[in-house]
PDB file of N, CA and C in Angstrom:
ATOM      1  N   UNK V   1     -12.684  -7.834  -1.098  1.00 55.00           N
ATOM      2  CA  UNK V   1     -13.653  -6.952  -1.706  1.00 55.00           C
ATOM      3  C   UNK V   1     -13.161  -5.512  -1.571  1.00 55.00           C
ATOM      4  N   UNK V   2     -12.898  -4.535  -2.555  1.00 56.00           N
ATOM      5  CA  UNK V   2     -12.556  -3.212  -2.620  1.00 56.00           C
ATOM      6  C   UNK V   2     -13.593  -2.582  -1.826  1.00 56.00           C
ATOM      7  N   UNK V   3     -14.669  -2.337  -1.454  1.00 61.00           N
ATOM      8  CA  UNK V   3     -15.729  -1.913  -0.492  1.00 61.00           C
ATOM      9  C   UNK V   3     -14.951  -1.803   0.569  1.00 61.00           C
ATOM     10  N   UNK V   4     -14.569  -2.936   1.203  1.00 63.00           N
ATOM     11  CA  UNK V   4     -13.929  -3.528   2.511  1.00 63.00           C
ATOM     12  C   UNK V   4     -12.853  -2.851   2.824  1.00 63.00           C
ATOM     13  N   UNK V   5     -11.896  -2.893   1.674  1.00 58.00           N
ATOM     14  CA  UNK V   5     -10.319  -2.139   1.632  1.00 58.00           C
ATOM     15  C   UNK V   5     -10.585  -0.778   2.051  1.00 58.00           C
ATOM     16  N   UNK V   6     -11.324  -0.268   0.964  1.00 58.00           N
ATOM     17  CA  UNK V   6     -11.678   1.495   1.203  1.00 58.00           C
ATOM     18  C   UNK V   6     -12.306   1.628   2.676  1.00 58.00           C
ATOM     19  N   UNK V   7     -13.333   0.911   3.393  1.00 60.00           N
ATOM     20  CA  UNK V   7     -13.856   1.032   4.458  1.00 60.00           C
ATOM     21  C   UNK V   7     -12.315   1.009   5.596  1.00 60.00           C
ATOM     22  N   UNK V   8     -11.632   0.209   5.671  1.00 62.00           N
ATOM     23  CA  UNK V   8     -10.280  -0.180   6.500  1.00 62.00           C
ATOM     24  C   UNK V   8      -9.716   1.238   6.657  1.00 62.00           C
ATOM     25  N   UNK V   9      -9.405   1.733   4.989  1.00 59.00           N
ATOM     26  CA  UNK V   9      -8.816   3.021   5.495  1.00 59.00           C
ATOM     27  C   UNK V   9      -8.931   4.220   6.458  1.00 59.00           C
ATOM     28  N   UNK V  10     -10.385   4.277   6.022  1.00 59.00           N
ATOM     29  CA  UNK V  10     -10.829   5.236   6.952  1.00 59.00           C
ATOM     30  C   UNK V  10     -11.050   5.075   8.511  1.00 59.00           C
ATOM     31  N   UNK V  11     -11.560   3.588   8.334  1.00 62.00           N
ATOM     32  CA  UNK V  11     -11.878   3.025  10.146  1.00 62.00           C
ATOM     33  C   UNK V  11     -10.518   3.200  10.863  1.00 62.00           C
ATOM     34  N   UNK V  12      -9.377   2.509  10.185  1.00 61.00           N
ATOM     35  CA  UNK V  12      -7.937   2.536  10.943  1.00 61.00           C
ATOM     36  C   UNK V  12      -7.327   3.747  10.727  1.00 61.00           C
ATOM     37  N   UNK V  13      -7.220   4.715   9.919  1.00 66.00           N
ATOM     38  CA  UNK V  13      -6.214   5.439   9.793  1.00 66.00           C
ATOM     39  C   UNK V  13      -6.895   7.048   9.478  1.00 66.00           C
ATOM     40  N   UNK V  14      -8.115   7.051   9.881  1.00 73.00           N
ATOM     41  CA  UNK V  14      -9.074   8.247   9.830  1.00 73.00           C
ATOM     42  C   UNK V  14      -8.770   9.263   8.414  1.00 73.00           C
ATOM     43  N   UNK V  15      -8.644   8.175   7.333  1.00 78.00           N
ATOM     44  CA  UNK V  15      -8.325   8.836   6.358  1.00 78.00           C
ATOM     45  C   UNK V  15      -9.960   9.494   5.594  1.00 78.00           C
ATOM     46  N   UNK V  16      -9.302  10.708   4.634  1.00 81.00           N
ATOM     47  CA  UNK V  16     -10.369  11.187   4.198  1.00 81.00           C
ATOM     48  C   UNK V  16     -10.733  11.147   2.502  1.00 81.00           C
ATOM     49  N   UNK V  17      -9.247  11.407   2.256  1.00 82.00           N
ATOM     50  CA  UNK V  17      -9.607  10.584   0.551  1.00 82.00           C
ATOM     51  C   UNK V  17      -8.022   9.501   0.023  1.00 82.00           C
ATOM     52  N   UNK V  18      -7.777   8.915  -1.072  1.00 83.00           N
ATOM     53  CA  UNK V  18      -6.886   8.182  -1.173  1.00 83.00           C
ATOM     54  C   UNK V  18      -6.998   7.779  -2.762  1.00 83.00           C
ATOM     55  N   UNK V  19      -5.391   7.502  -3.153  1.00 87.00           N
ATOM     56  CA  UNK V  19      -5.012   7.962  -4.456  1.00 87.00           C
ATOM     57  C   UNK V  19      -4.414   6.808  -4.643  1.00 87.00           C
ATOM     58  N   UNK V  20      -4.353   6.996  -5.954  1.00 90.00           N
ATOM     59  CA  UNK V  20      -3.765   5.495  -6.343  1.00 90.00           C
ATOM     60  C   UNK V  20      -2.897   5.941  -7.641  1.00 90.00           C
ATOM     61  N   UNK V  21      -1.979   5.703  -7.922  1.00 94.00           N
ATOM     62  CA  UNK V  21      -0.743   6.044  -8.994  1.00 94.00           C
ATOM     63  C   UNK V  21      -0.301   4.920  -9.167  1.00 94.00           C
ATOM     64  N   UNK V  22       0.328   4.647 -10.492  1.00 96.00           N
ATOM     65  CA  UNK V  22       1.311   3.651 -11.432  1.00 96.00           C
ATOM     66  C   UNK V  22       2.167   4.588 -11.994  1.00 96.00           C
ATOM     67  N   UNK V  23       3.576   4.204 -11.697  1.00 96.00           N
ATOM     68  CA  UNK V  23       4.849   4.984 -12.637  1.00 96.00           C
ATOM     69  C   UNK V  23       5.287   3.846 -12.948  1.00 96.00           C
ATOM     70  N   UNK V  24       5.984   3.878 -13.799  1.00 96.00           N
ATOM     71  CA  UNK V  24       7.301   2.938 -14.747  1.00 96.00           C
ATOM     72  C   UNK V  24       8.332   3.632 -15.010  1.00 96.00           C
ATOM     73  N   UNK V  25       9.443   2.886 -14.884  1.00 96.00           N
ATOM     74  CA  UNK V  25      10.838   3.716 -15.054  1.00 96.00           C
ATOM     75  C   UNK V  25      11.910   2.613 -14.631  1.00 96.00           C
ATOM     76  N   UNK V  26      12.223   2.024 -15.899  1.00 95.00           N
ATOM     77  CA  UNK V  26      13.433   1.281 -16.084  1.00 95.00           C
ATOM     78  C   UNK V  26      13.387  -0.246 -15.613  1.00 95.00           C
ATOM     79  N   UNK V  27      11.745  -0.437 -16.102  1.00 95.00           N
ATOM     80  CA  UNK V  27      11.236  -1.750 -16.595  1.00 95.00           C
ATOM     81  C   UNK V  27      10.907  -2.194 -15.034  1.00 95.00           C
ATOM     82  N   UNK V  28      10.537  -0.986 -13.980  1.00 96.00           N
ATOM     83  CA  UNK V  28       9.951  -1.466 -12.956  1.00 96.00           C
ATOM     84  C   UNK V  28       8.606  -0.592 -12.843  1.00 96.00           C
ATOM     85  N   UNK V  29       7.776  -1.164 -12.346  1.00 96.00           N
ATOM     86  CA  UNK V  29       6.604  -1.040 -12.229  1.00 96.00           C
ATOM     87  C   UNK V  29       6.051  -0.276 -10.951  1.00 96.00           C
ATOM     88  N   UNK V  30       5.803   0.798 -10.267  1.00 95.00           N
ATOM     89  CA  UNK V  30       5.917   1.144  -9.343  1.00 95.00           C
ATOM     90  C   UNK V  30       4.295   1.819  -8.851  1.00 95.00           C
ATOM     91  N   UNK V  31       3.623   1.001  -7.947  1.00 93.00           N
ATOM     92  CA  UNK V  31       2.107   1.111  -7.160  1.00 93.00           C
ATOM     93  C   UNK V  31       1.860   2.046  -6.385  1.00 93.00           C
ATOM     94  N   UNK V  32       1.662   3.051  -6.284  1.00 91.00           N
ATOM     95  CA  UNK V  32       1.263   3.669  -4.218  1.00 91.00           C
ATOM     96  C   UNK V  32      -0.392   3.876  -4.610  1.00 91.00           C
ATOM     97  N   UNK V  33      -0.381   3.011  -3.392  1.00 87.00           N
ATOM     98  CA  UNK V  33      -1.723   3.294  -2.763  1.00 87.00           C
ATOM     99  C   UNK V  33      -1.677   4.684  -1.472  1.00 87.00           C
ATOM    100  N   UNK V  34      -1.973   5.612  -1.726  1.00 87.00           N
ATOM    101  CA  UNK V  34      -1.835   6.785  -0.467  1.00 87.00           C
ATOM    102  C   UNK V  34      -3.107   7.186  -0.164  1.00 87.00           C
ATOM    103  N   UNK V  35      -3.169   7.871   1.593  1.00 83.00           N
ATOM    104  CA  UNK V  35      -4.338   8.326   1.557  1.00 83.00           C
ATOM    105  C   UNK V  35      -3.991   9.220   2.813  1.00 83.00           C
ATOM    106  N   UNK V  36      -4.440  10.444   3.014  1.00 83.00           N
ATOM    107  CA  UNK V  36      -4.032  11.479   4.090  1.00 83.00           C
ATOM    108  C   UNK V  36      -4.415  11.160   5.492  1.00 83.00           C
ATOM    109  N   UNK V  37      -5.056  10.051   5.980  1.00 78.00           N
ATOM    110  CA  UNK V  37      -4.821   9.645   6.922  1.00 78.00           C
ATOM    111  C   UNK V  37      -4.060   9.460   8.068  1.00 78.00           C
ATOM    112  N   UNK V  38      -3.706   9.512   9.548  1.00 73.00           N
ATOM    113  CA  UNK V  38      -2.854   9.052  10.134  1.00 73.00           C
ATOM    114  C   UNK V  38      -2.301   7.552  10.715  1.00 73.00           C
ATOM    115  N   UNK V  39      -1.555   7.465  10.837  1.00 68.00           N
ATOM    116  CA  UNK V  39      -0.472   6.272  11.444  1.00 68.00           C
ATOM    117  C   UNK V  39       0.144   6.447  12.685  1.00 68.00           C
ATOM    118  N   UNK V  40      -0.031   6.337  13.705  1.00 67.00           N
ATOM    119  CA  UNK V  40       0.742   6.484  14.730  1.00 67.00           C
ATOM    120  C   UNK V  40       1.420   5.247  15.671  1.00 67.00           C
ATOM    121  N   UNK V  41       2.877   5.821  15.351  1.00 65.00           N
ATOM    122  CA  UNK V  41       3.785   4.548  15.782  1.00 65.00           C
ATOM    123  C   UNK V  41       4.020   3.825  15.100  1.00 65.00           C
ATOM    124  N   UNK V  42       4.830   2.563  14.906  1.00 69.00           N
ATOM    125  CA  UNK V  42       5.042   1.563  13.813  1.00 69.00           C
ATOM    126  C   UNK V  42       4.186   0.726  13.211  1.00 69.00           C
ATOM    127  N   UNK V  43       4.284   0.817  12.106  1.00 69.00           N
ATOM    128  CA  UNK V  43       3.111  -0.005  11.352  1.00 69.00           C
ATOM    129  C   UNK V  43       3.723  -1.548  11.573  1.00 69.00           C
ATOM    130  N   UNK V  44       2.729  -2.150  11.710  1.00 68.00           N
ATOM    131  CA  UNK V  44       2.642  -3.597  12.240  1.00 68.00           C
ATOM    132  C   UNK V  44       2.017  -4.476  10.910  1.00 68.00           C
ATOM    133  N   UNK V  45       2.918  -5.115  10.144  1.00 70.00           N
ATOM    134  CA  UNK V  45       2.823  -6.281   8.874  1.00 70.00           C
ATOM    135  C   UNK V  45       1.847  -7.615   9.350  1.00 70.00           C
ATOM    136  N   UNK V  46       0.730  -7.063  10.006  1.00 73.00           N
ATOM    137  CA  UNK V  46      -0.225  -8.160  10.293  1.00 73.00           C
ATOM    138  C   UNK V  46      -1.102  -8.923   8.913  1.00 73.00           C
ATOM    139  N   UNK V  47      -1.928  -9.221   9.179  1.00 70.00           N
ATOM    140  CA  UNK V  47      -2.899 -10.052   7.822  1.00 70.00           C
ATOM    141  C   UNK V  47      -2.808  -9.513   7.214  1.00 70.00           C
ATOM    142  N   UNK V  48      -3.441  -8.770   6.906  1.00 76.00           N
ATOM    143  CA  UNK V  48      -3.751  -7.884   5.261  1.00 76.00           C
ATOM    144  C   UNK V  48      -2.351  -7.550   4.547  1.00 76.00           C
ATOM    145  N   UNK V  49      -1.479  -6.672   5.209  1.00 80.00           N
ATOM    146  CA  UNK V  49      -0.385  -6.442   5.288  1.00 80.00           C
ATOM    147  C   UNK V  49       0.694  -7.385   5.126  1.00 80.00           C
ATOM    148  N   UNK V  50       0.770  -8.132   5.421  1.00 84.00           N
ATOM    149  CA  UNK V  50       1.674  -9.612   5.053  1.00 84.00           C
ATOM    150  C   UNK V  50       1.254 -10.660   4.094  1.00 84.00           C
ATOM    151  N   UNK V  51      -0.139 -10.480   3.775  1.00 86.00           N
ATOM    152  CA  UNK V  51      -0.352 -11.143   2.289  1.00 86.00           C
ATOM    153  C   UNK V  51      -0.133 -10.695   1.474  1.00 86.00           C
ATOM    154  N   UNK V  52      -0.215  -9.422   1.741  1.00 87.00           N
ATOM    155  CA  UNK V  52       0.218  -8.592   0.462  1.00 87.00           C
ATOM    156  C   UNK V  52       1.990  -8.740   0.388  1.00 87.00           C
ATOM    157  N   UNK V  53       2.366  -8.635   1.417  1.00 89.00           N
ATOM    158  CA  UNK V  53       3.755  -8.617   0.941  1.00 89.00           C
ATOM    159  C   UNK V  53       4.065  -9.936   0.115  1.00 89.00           C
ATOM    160  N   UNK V  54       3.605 -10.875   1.232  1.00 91.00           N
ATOM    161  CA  UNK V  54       3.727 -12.427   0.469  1.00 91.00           C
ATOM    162  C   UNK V  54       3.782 -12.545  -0.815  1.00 91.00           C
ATOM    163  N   UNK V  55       2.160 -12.101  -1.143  1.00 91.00           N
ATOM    164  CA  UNK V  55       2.345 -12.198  -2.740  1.00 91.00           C
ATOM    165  C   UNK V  55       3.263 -11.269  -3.965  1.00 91.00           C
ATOM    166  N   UNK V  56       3.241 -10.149  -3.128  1.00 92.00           N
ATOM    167  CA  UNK V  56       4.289  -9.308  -4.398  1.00 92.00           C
ATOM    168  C   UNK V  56       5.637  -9.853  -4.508  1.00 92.00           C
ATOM    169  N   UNK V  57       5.728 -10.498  -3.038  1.00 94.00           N
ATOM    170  CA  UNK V  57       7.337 -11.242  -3.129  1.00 94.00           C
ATOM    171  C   UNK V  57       7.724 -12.618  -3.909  1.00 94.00           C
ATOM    172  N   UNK V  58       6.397 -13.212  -4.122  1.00 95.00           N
ATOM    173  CA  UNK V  58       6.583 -14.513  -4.809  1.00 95.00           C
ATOM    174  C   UNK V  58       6.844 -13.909  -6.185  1.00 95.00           C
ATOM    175  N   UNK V  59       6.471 -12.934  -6.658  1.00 94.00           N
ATOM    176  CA  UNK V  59       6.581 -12.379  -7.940  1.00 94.00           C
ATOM    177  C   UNK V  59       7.891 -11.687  -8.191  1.00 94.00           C
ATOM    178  N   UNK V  60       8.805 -11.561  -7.315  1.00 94.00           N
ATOM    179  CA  UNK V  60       9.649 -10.870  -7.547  1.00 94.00           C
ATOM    180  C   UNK V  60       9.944  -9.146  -6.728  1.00 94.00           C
ATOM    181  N   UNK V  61       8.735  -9.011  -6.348  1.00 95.00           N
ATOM    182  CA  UNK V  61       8.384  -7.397  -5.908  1.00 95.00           C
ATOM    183  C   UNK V  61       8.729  -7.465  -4.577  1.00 95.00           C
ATOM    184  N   UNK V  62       8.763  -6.030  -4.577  1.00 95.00           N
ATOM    185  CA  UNK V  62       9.372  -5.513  -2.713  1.00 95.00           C
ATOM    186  C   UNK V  62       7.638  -4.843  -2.947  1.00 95.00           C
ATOM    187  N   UNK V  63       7.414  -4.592  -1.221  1.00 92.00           N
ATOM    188  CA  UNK V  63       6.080  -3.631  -1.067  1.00 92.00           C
ATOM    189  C   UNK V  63       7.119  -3.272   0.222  1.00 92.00           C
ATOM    190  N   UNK V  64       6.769  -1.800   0.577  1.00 89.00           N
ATOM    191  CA  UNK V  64       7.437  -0.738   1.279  1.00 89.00           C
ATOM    192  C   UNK V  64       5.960   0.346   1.715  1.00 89.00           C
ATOM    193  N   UNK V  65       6.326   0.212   3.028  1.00 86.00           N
ATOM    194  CA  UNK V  65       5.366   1.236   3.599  1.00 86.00           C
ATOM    195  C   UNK V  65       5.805   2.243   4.019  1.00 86.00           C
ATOM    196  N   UNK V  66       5.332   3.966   3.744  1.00 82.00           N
ATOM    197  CA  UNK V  66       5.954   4.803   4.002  1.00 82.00           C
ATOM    198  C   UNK V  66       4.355   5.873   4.895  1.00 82.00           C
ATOM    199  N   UNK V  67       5.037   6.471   5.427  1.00 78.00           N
ATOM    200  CA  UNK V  67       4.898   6.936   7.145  1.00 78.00           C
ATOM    201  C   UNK V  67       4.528   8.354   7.289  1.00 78.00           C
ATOM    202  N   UNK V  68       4.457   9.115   6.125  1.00 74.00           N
ATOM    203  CA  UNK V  68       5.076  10.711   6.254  1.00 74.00           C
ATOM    204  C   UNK V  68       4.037  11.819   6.694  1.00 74.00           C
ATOM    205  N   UNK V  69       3.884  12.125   5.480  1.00 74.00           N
ATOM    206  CA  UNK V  69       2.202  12.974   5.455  1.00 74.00           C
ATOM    207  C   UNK V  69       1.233  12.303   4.803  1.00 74.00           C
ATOM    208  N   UNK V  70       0.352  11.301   5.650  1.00 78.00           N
ATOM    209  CA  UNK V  70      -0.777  10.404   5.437  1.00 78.00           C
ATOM    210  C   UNK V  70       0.157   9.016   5.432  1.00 78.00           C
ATOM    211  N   UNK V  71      -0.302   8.664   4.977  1.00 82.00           N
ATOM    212  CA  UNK V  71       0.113   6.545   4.568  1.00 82.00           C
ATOM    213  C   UNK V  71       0.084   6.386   3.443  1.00 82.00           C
ATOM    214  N   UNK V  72       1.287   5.500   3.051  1.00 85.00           N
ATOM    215  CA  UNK V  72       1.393   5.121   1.885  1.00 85.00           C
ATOM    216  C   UNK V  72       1.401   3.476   1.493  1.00 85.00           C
ATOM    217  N   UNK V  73       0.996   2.607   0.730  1.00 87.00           N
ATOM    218  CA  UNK V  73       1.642   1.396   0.781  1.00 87.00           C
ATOM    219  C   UNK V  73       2.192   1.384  -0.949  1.00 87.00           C
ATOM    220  N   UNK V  74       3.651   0.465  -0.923  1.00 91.00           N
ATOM    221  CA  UNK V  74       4.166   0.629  -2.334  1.00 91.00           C
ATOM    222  C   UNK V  74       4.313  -0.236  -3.012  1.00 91.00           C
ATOM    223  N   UNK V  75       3.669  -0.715  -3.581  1.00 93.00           N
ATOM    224  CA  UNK V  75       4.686  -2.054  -4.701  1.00 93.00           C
ATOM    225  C   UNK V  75       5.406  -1.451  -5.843  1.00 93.00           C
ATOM    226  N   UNK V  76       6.475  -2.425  -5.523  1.00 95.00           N
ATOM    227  CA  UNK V  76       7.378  -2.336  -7.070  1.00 95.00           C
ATOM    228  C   UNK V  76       7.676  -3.702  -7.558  1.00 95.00           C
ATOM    229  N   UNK V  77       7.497  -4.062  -9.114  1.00 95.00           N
ATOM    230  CA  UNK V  77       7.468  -4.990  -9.343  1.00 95.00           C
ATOM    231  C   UNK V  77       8.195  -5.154 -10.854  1.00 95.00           C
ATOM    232  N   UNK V  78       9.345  -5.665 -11.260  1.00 93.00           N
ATOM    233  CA  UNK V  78       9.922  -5.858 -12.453  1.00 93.00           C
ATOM    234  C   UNK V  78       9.149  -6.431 -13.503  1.00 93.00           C
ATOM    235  N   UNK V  79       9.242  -5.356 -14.569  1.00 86.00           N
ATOM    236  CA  UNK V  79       8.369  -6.232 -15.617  1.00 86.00           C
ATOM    237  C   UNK V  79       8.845  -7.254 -16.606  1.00 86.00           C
TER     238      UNK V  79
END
């Protein structure tokens, strides 16, 4: 349930708002979910996080989490 997702962000990662973008460029498909939140220490590919990878990978897709200023999660997926 998207309710649930948006609630996660903020409970885990004390985020305050969060963005969502689609680019394309050279017949790949490219997702970030971001939100200015923090992360501290290594992000850990538990449930949520590993289904998701699961499934973008049966499809062909990498998902990549990036760390920087706020959190990011990425899919890329060949169209």
């Amino acid at each position: 349930d998207n309710d649930q997702k948006l609630w996660r962000v903020t409970k885990h990662g004390g985020a305050k708002t969060m963005t969502v973008s689609v680019q394309k460029k050279d017949g790949v498909r490219r997702f970030v979910f971001a939100n200015d939140g923090t992360c501290e220490g290594e992000v850990v590919f538990g449930g949520g996080l590993h289904t998701l990878e699961k499934m973008v990978s049966d499809i062909g897709g990498k998902l990549t989490v990036e760390n920087n200023d706020g959190f990011a999660v990425v899919l890329e997926v060949k169209e």
